[in-house]
Amino acid sequence: MLISIIVPVYNAQNYLPRCVQSLLAQTFSQIEIILIDDGSTDSSLDICRQLASTDPRITVYHQANMGVSAARNQGLLLASGDFIMFVDSDDYVDSTICQTLIEALESNPSALTAFCGYHFVHSKNSIVTKTEQIIPKIANISSHKDFAKNYGSLLNNKIFLSLWAKLFSFTIIKENNIRFDSNIHIGEDLMFLQAYYCALPSLETVIVNKALYYYDVKEKGSLSSCSDLSRVETARMLFNEMKEFCRQLDIISEGLPFVALYYFRSCSVIIYQILNDYRLTKKETHFHIRHLLNFPETHQALNYLNIRMPEAFYYALSFRLPLQYLKPLIRFRQWVIRKSRKL
């Protein structure tokens, strides 16, 4: 079994050596590491080439800057493994991640996909201040019924929103020509996962309850600097794509309440950014928020919420309130979320 590990690289000179060294340290040696330099303007490409000179399992490809999705697509073109793993260049992995996931699949021969847990690594000024362990608290998914039952947990634990900490069947990817959409910049991981799962002959998935991937959460600046209004349309698109995914997999009743939660989490962040965008007048701020609140997707999502869940009850209440009451609720909730992440 060969695992192709695809690493998109863009201006990652401070983290790239750590990432690649963690891959070279794998106890499972049957790997190829594909570094796709996406037009870096720092010394990342030189570092890629230097690392490649130390181990024949490393391949380097350089392209003009086209974004992470285009870089991953190029990696898929170059891959030759039986399984695909995606690793971000500023993250790193446990030395046993490949062996653990392969052995888990070998013990479940009918499964084509394996997930493991991960750590959030919080750092500031290159100093790690906190590591929070996140592990999917679910057993193996051995049937359609299991997937339906655990879909909400997979979303809430961000397992089904990210590519990392997973092994994918390259046969499924190739036979169904599954690729990343280079036209979107939020939710591309989710879109890939949904296309992949719709193509699987069986939803059986091996869950390894160990945190073996380290996701580096950096201080990327304040959410309050400015808003990206294109995210509004992206939120609508993802909501509709997630609805269609639930329909295709026949998990409407189990899935839609959690799709609605995901939608309102996105809307809350968007509204918070709009409220704190110094470029917008008060009139423009209110226009954009009301525009979002009046979307048919927003009204549909309100109807899908399961108000027996506390978070869903909060959204069901707050998003029906007049704007003068919604605004302080959004500010307070985002403040609480950001504070909790720094504890």
Short mmCIF file of C-alpha atoms in Angstrom, two decimals:
data_model
loop_
_atom_site.label_atom_id
_atom_site.label_comp_id
_atom_site.label_asym_id
_atom_site.label_seq_id
_atom_site.Cartn_x
_atom_site.Cartn_y
_atom_site.Cartn_z
CA MET A 1 0.00 0.00 0.00
CA LEU A 2 1.32 3.41 -0.99
CA ILE A 3 0.04 6.65 0.54
CA SER A 4 0.37 9.83 -1.50
CA ILE A 5 0.60 12.81 0.83
CA ILE A 6 -0.29 16.08 -0.91
CA VAL A 7 1.03 19.26 0.69
CA PRO A 8 0.04 22.61 -0.92
CA VAL A 9 2.69 25.21 -0.11
CA TYR A 10 2.35 28.98 -0.16
CA ASN A 11 4.72 31.26 1.77
CA ALA A 12 5.22 28.67 4.49
CA GLN A 13 8.96 29.01 5.04
CA ASN A 14 8.59 29.18 8.83
CA TYR A 15 6.56 25.98 9.10
CA LEU A 16 7.38 23.83 6.08
CA PRO A 17 10.45 22.04 7.51
CA ARG A 18 8.48 21.01 10.61
CA CYS A 19 5.65 19.68 8.44
CA VAL A 20 7.84 17.66 6.08
CA GLN A 21 10.08 16.30 8.84
CA SER A 22 6.98 14.97 10.61
CA LEU A 23 6.04 13.17 7.38
CA LEU A 24 9.52 11.76 6.84
CA ALA A 25 9.44 10.43 10.41
CA GLN A 26 6.49 8.15 9.66
CA THR A 27 6.75 4.61 10.99
CA PHE A 28 4.98 3.55 7.78
CA SER A 29 7.57 4.04 5.06
CA GLN A 30 5.46 3.42 1.93
CA ILE A 31 4.68 7.07 1.32
CA GLU A 32 5.28 9.68 -1.33
CA ILE A 33 5.27 13.34 -0.35
CA ILE A 34 4.09 15.73 -3.07
CA LEU A 35 4.95 19.36 -2.36
CA ILE A 36 3.04 21.77 -4.59
CA ASP A 37 4.54 25.25 -4.40
CA ASP A 38 1.74 27.62 -5.36
CA GLY A 39 3.78 30.62 -6.43
CA SER A 40 5.39 31.36 -3.07
CA THR A 41 7.16 34.70 -2.80
CA ASP A 42 9.32 33.72 0.18
CA SER A 43 11.91 30.94 0.33
CA SER A 44 9.36 28.10 0.41
CA LEU A 45 10.30 26.75 -3.03
CA ASP A 46 14.00 26.63 -2.13
CA ILE A 47 13.13 24.80 1.08
CA CYS A 48 10.99 22.32 -0.88
CA ARG A 49 13.87 21.59 -3.23
CA GLN A 50 16.36 21.25 -0.39
CA LEU A 51 14.09 18.81 1.44
CA ALA A 52 13.56 16.83 -1.77
CA SER A 53 17.33 16.44 -2.12
CA THR A 54 17.39 14.55 1.20
CA ASP A 55 14.78 11.90 0.41
CA PRO A 56 13.66 10.37 -2.91
CA ARG A 57 10.10 10.05 -1.64
CA ILE A 58 9.64 13.82 -1.98
CA THR A 59 8.44 15.33 -5.25
CA VAL A 60 8.34 19.10 -5.81
CA TYR A 61 6.11 20.86 -8.31
CA HIS A 62 6.08 24.63 -8.83
CA GLN A 63 3.19 26.55 -10.35
CA ALA A 64 1.99 30.13 -10.56
CA ASN A 65 -0.19 31.21 -7.66
CA MET A 66 -3.67 29.80 -8.29
CA GLY A 67 -4.88 28.96 -4.80
CA VAL A 68 -4.95 25.93 -2.54
CA SER A 69 -7.62 24.09 -4.55
CA ALA A 70 -5.60 24.29 -7.77
CA ALA A 71 -2.51 23.14 -5.85
CA ARG A 72 -4.34 20.11 -4.46
CA ASN A 73 -5.73 19.29 -7.90
CA GLN A 74 -2.20 19.32 -9.29
CA GLY A 75 -1.14 17.02 -6.47
CA LEU A 76 -3.87 14.57 -7.45
CA LEU A 77 -2.52 14.57 -11.03
CA LEU A 78 0.94 13.66 -9.76
CA ALA A 79 -0.12 11.10 -7.14
CA SER A 80 0.40 7.38 -7.69
CA GLY A 81 -0.63 5.92 -4.34
CA ASP A 82 -3.47 3.68 -3.28
CA PHE A 83 -4.61 6.23 -0.74
CA ILE A 84 -4.49 10.01 -0.54
CA MET A 85 -3.71 12.12 2.51
CA PHE A 86 -3.86 15.92 2.56
CA VAL A 87 -1.62 17.86 4.94
CA ASP A 88 -1.37 21.65 5.20
CA SER A 89 2.17 23.01 5.08
CA ASP A 90 1.87 24.85 8.40
CA ASP A 91 0.57 21.78 10.23
CA TYR A 92 2.32 18.58 11.31
CA VAL A 93 1.44 14.99 12.14
CA ASP A 94 2.18 12.26 14.63
CA SER A 95 4.82 9.81 13.44
CA THR A 96 2.27 6.97 13.54
CA ILE A 97 -0.63 8.56 11.63
CA CYS A 98 -0.05 6.69 8.36
CA GLN A 99 0.57 3.32 10.00
CA THR A 100 -2.40 3.70 12.34
CA LEU A 101 -4.83 4.59 9.58
CA ILE A 102 -3.57 1.89 7.20
CA GLU A 103 -3.78 -0.78 9.91
CA ALA A 104 -7.29 0.38 10.75
CA LEU A 105 -8.31 -0.06 7.11
CA GLU A 106 -6.63 -3.45 6.91
CA SER A 107 -8.67 -4.59 9.89
CA ASN A 108 -11.83 -3.39 8.10
CA PRO A 109 -11.26 -4.54 4.50
CA SER A 110 -14.64 -3.34 3.23
CA ALA A 111 -13.92 0.27 4.29
CA LEU A 112 -12.22 2.67 1.87
CA THR A 113 -11.91 5.68 4.16
CA ALA A 114 -10.34 6.32 7.56
CA PHE A 115 -10.57 9.30 9.92
CA CYS A 116 -8.62 10.09 13.06
CA GLY A 117 -8.77 12.82 15.67
CA TYR A 118 -6.63 15.92 15.81
CA HIS A 119 -5.26 18.65 18.03
CA PHE A 120 -5.84 22.36 17.72
CA VAL A 121 -2.45 23.96 18.40
CA HIS A 122 -2.86 27.56 19.51
CA SER A 123 0.24 29.65 19.08
CA LYS A 124 1.23 33.28 19.13
CA ASN A 125 4.61 34.68 18.11
CA SER A 126 5.76 31.11 17.45
CA ILE A 127 5.08 30.13 21.07
CA VAL A 128 2.49 27.43 21.70
CA THR A 129 0.09 28.66 24.34
CA LYS A 130 -2.47 25.89 24.32
CA THR A 131 -3.20 22.56 22.72
CA GLU A 132 -6.78 21.38 22.71
CA GLN A 133 -7.37 17.74 21.92
CA ILE A 134 -10.34 17.05 19.66
CA ILE A 135 -11.31 13.42 19.05
CA PRO A 136 -14.43 12.21 17.24
CA LYS A 137 -16.47 10.48 19.94
CA ILE A 138 -18.06 7.98 17.60
CA ALA A 139 -17.51 4.35 16.72
CA ASN A 140 -16.78 3.03 13.25
CA ILE A 141 -19.38 3.81 10.61
CA SER A 142 -20.34 0.44 9.22
CA SER A 143 -23.65 1.23 7.53
CA HIS A 144 -25.83 3.94 6.05
CA LYS A 145 -27.73 4.03 9.35
CA ASP A 146 -24.49 4.65 11.26
CA PHE A 147 -23.54 7.51 8.94
CA ALA A 148 -26.95 9.13 9.32
CA LYS A 149 -26.76 8.83 13.11
CA ASN A 150 -23.25 10.31 13.28
CA TYR A 151 -23.47 12.96 10.56
CA GLY A 152 -24.24 15.71 13.06
CA SER A 153 -21.30 14.73 15.25
CA LEU A 154 -19.00 14.69 12.23
CA LEU A 155 -20.07 18.23 11.39
CA ASN A 156 -19.94 19.58 14.94
CA ASN A 157 -16.45 18.14 15.53
CA LYS A 158 -15.33 19.69 12.21
CA ILE A 159 -14.41 16.18 11.02
CA PHE A 160 -16.62 16.53 7.94
CA LEU A 161 -15.52 20.09 7.26
CA SER A 162 -11.81 19.48 6.77
CA LEU A 163 -9.54 17.25 4.69
CA TRP A 164 -6.85 16.68 7.24
CA ALA A 165 -6.59 13.61 9.50
CA LYS A 166 -8.05 11.33 6.82
CA LEU A 167 -7.16 8.67 4.27
CA PHE A 168 -9.11 8.63 1.01
CA SER A 169 -9.30 5.91 -1.62
CA PHE A 170 -7.49 7.20 -4.69
CA THR A 171 -9.39 4.72 -6.85
CA ILE A 172 -12.69 6.38 -5.91
CA ILE A 173 -11.23 9.84 -6.58
CA LYS A 174 -9.83 8.85 -9.99
CA GLU A 175 -12.81 6.84 -11.21
CA ASN A 176 -15.21 9.67 -10.37
CA ASN A 177 -12.90 12.52 -11.37
CA ILE A 178 -13.36 14.22 -8.01
CA ARG A 179 -11.56 17.56 -7.88
CA PHE A 180 -11.55 20.77 -5.87
CA ASP A 181 -13.51 23.77 -7.10
CA SER A 182 -10.94 26.53 -7.64
CA ASN A 183 -13.69 29.15 -7.82
CA ILE A 184 -14.59 28.94 -4.12
CA HIS A 185 -12.33 29.79 -1.22
CA ILE A 186 -14.51 28.77 1.73
CA GLY A 187 -16.00 25.30 2.07
CA GLU A 188 -13.88 23.66 -0.64
CA ASP A 189 -12.94 20.84 1.76
CA LEU A 190 -16.61 20.18 2.52
CA MET A 191 -17.49 20.13 -1.19
CA PHE A 192 -14.72 17.60 -1.89
CA LEU A 193 -15.83 15.39 1.00
CA GLN A 194 -19.45 15.45 -0.14
CA ALA A 195 -18.52 14.52 -3.71
CA TYR A 196 -16.29 11.74 -2.40
CA TYR A 197 -18.97 10.27 -0.12
CA CYS A 198 -21.59 10.40 -2.85
CA ALA A 199 -19.24 8.32 -5.02
CA LEU A 200 -18.49 5.65 -2.41
CA PRO A 201 -20.13 2.26 -2.96
CA SER A 202 -20.48 2.01 0.82
CA LEU A 203 -20.40 4.70 3.50
CA GLU A 204 -18.35 2.45 5.77
CA THR A 205 -15.68 4.53 7.47
CA VAL A 206 -13.05 3.58 10.03
CA ILE A 207 -12.83 6.00 12.96
CA VAL A 208 -9.56 5.99 14.92
CA ASN A 209 -10.13 7.63 18.29
CA LYS A 210 -6.63 9.04 18.58
CA ALA A 211 -5.54 12.61 17.91
CA LEU A 212 -2.74 12.21 15.34
CA TYR A 213 -2.89 15.46 13.38
CA TYR A 214 -1.76 18.87 14.67
CA TYR A 215 -3.66 21.81 13.21
CA ASP A 216 -1.80 25.05 13.87
CA VAL A 217 -4.29 27.80 14.69
CA LYS A 218 -2.48 31.05 14.15
CA GLU A 219 -3.36 34.57 15.14
CA LYS A 220 -4.57 35.69 11.72
CA GLY A 221 -5.68 39.13 12.76
CA SER A 222 -8.93 40.47 14.07
CA LEU A 223 -12.28 39.55 12.62
CA SER A 224 -13.25 43.16 13.06
CA SER A 225 -10.97 44.65 10.38
CA CYS A 226 -13.31 44.31 7.39
CA SER A 227 -15.92 42.02 5.92
CA ASP A 228 -15.91 39.90 2.80
CA LEU A 229 -19.42 40.21 1.41
CA SER A 230 -18.80 37.39 -1.04
CA ARG A 231 -19.05 35.06 1.96
CA VAL A 232 -22.78 35.76 2.04
CA GLU A 233 -23.31 34.08 -1.31
CA THR A 234 -20.89 31.31 -0.37
CA ALA A 235 -22.93 30.56 2.76
CA ARG A 236 -26.07 30.28 0.64
CA MET A 237 -24.34 28.02 -1.88
CA LEU A 238 -22.95 25.72 0.80
CA PHE A 239 -26.33 25.50 2.52
CA ASN A 240 -27.97 24.35 -0.71
CA GLU A 241 -25.14 21.94 -1.52
CA MET A 242 -25.37 20.41 1.96
CA LYS A 243 -29.13 20.03 1.58
CA GLU A 244 -28.59 18.24 -1.73
CA PHE A 245 -25.98 15.99 -0.12
CA CYS A 246 -28.46 14.99 2.59
CA ARG A 247 -31.06 14.32 -0.09
CA GLN A 248 -28.72 12.16 -2.17
CA LEU A 249 -27.70 10.10 0.86
CA ASP A 250 -31.28 9.98 2.17
CA ILE A 251 -30.41 11.50 5.53
CA ILE A 252 -32.80 14.45 5.37
CA SER A 253 -34.33 14.12 8.84
CA GLU A 254 -31.00 13.38 10.53
CA GLY A 255 -28.91 15.85 8.56
CA LEU A 256 -30.88 19.05 7.96
CA PRO A 257 -30.95 20.23 11.61
CA PHE A 258 -27.14 20.18 11.60
CA VAL A 259 -26.93 21.77 8.16
CA ALA A 260 -29.03 24.61 9.58
CA LEU A 261 -26.67 24.95 12.55
CA TYR A 262 -23.69 25.19 10.21
CA TYR A 263 -25.48 27.84 8.15
CA PHE A 264 -26.27 30.01 11.16
CA ARG A 265 -22.74 29.71 12.52
CA SER A 266 -21.52 31.04 9.19
CA CYS A 267 -24.14 33.79 9.18
CA SER A 268 -23.16 34.85 12.69
CA VAL A 269 -19.53 35.31 11.66
CA ILE A 270 -20.57 37.22 8.54
CA ILE A 271 -22.88 39.53 10.49
CA TYR A 272 -20.18 40.13 13.11
CA GLN A 273 -17.75 41.13 10.37
CA ILE A 274 -20.30 43.43 8.77
CA LEU A 275 -21.00 45.08 12.12
CA ASN A 276 -17.32 45.77 12.62
CA ASP A 277 -16.45 46.84 9.09
CA TYR A 278 -15.22 50.43 9.39
CA ARG A 279 -15.75 50.94 5.64
CA LEU A 280 -19.52 50.60 5.87
CA THR A 281 -21.97 53.28 6.90
CA LYS A 282 -24.71 52.42 9.38
CA LYS A 283 -27.22 52.36 6.53
CA GLU A 284 -25.03 49.99 4.48
CA THR A 285 -24.48 47.77 7.51
CA HIS A 286 -28.21 47.41 8.10
CA PHE A 287 -28.85 46.83 4.40
CA HIS A 288 -26.39 43.93 4.16
CA ILE A 289 -27.61 42.26 7.36
CA ARG A 290 -31.27 42.57 6.37
CA HIS A 291 -30.35 41.21 2.94
CA LEU A 292 -28.94 38.10 4.59
CA LEU A 293 -31.89 37.74 6.97
CA ASN A 294 -34.34 37.87 4.07
CA PHE A 295 -32.72 35.08 2.06
CA PRO A 296 -35.00 32.08 1.45
CA GLU A 297 -32.13 29.94 2.76
CA THR A 298 -32.30 31.77 6.10
CA HIS A 299 -36.03 31.14 6.40
CA GLN A 300 -35.60 27.49 5.40
CA ALA A 301 -32.79 27.01 7.90
CA LEU A 302 -34.93 28.44 10.70
CA ASN A 303 -37.52 25.77 9.95
CA TYR A 304 -34.91 23.00 9.99
CA LEU A 305 -33.50 23.85 13.43
CA ASN A 306 -34.09 21.37 16.23
CA ILE A 307 -34.83 23.75 19.09
CA ARG A 308 -34.28 21.00 21.66
CA MET A 309 -30.58 21.69 21.08
CA PRO A 310 -29.48 24.78 23.05
CA GLU A 311 -27.47 26.30 20.21
CA ALA A 312 -30.34 25.75 17.77
CA PHE A 313 -32.75 27.36 20.21
CA TYR A 314 -30.45 30.41 20.40
CA TYR A 315 -30.42 30.77 16.61
CA ALA A 316 -34.16 30.14 16.31
CA LEU A 317 -34.77 32.95 18.79
CA SER A 318 -32.10 35.49 17.84
CA PHE A 319 -32.56 35.34 14.06
CA ARG A 320 -36.27 36.10 14.47
CA LEU A 321 -35.62 39.20 16.59
CA PRO A 322 -35.61 42.78 15.26
CA LEU A 323 -32.21 43.95 14.10
CA GLN A 324 -31.60 46.16 17.14
CA TYR A 325 -31.75 43.08 19.38
CA LEU A 326 -29.93 40.69 17.04
CA LYS A 327 -26.84 42.90 16.77
CA PRO A 328 -25.83 42.83 20.47
CA LEU A 329 -26.55 39.10 20.66
CA ILE A 330 -24.23 38.45 17.72
CA ARG A 331 -21.49 40.63 19.23
CA PHE A 332 -21.76 38.95 22.61
CA ARG A 333 -21.76 35.40 21.24
CA GLN A 334 -18.74 36.00 19.01
CA TRP A 335 -16.93 37.61 21.94
CA VAL A 336 -17.63 34.54 24.09
CA ILE A 337 -16.44 32.19 21.32
CA ARG A 338 -13.21 34.09 20.79
CA LYS A 339 -12.50 34.32 24.52
CA SER A 340 -13.11 30.60 25.00
CA ARG A 341 -10.59 29.77 22.29
CA LYS A 342 -7.89 31.70 24.16
CA LEU A 343 -8.45 30.03 27.53
#
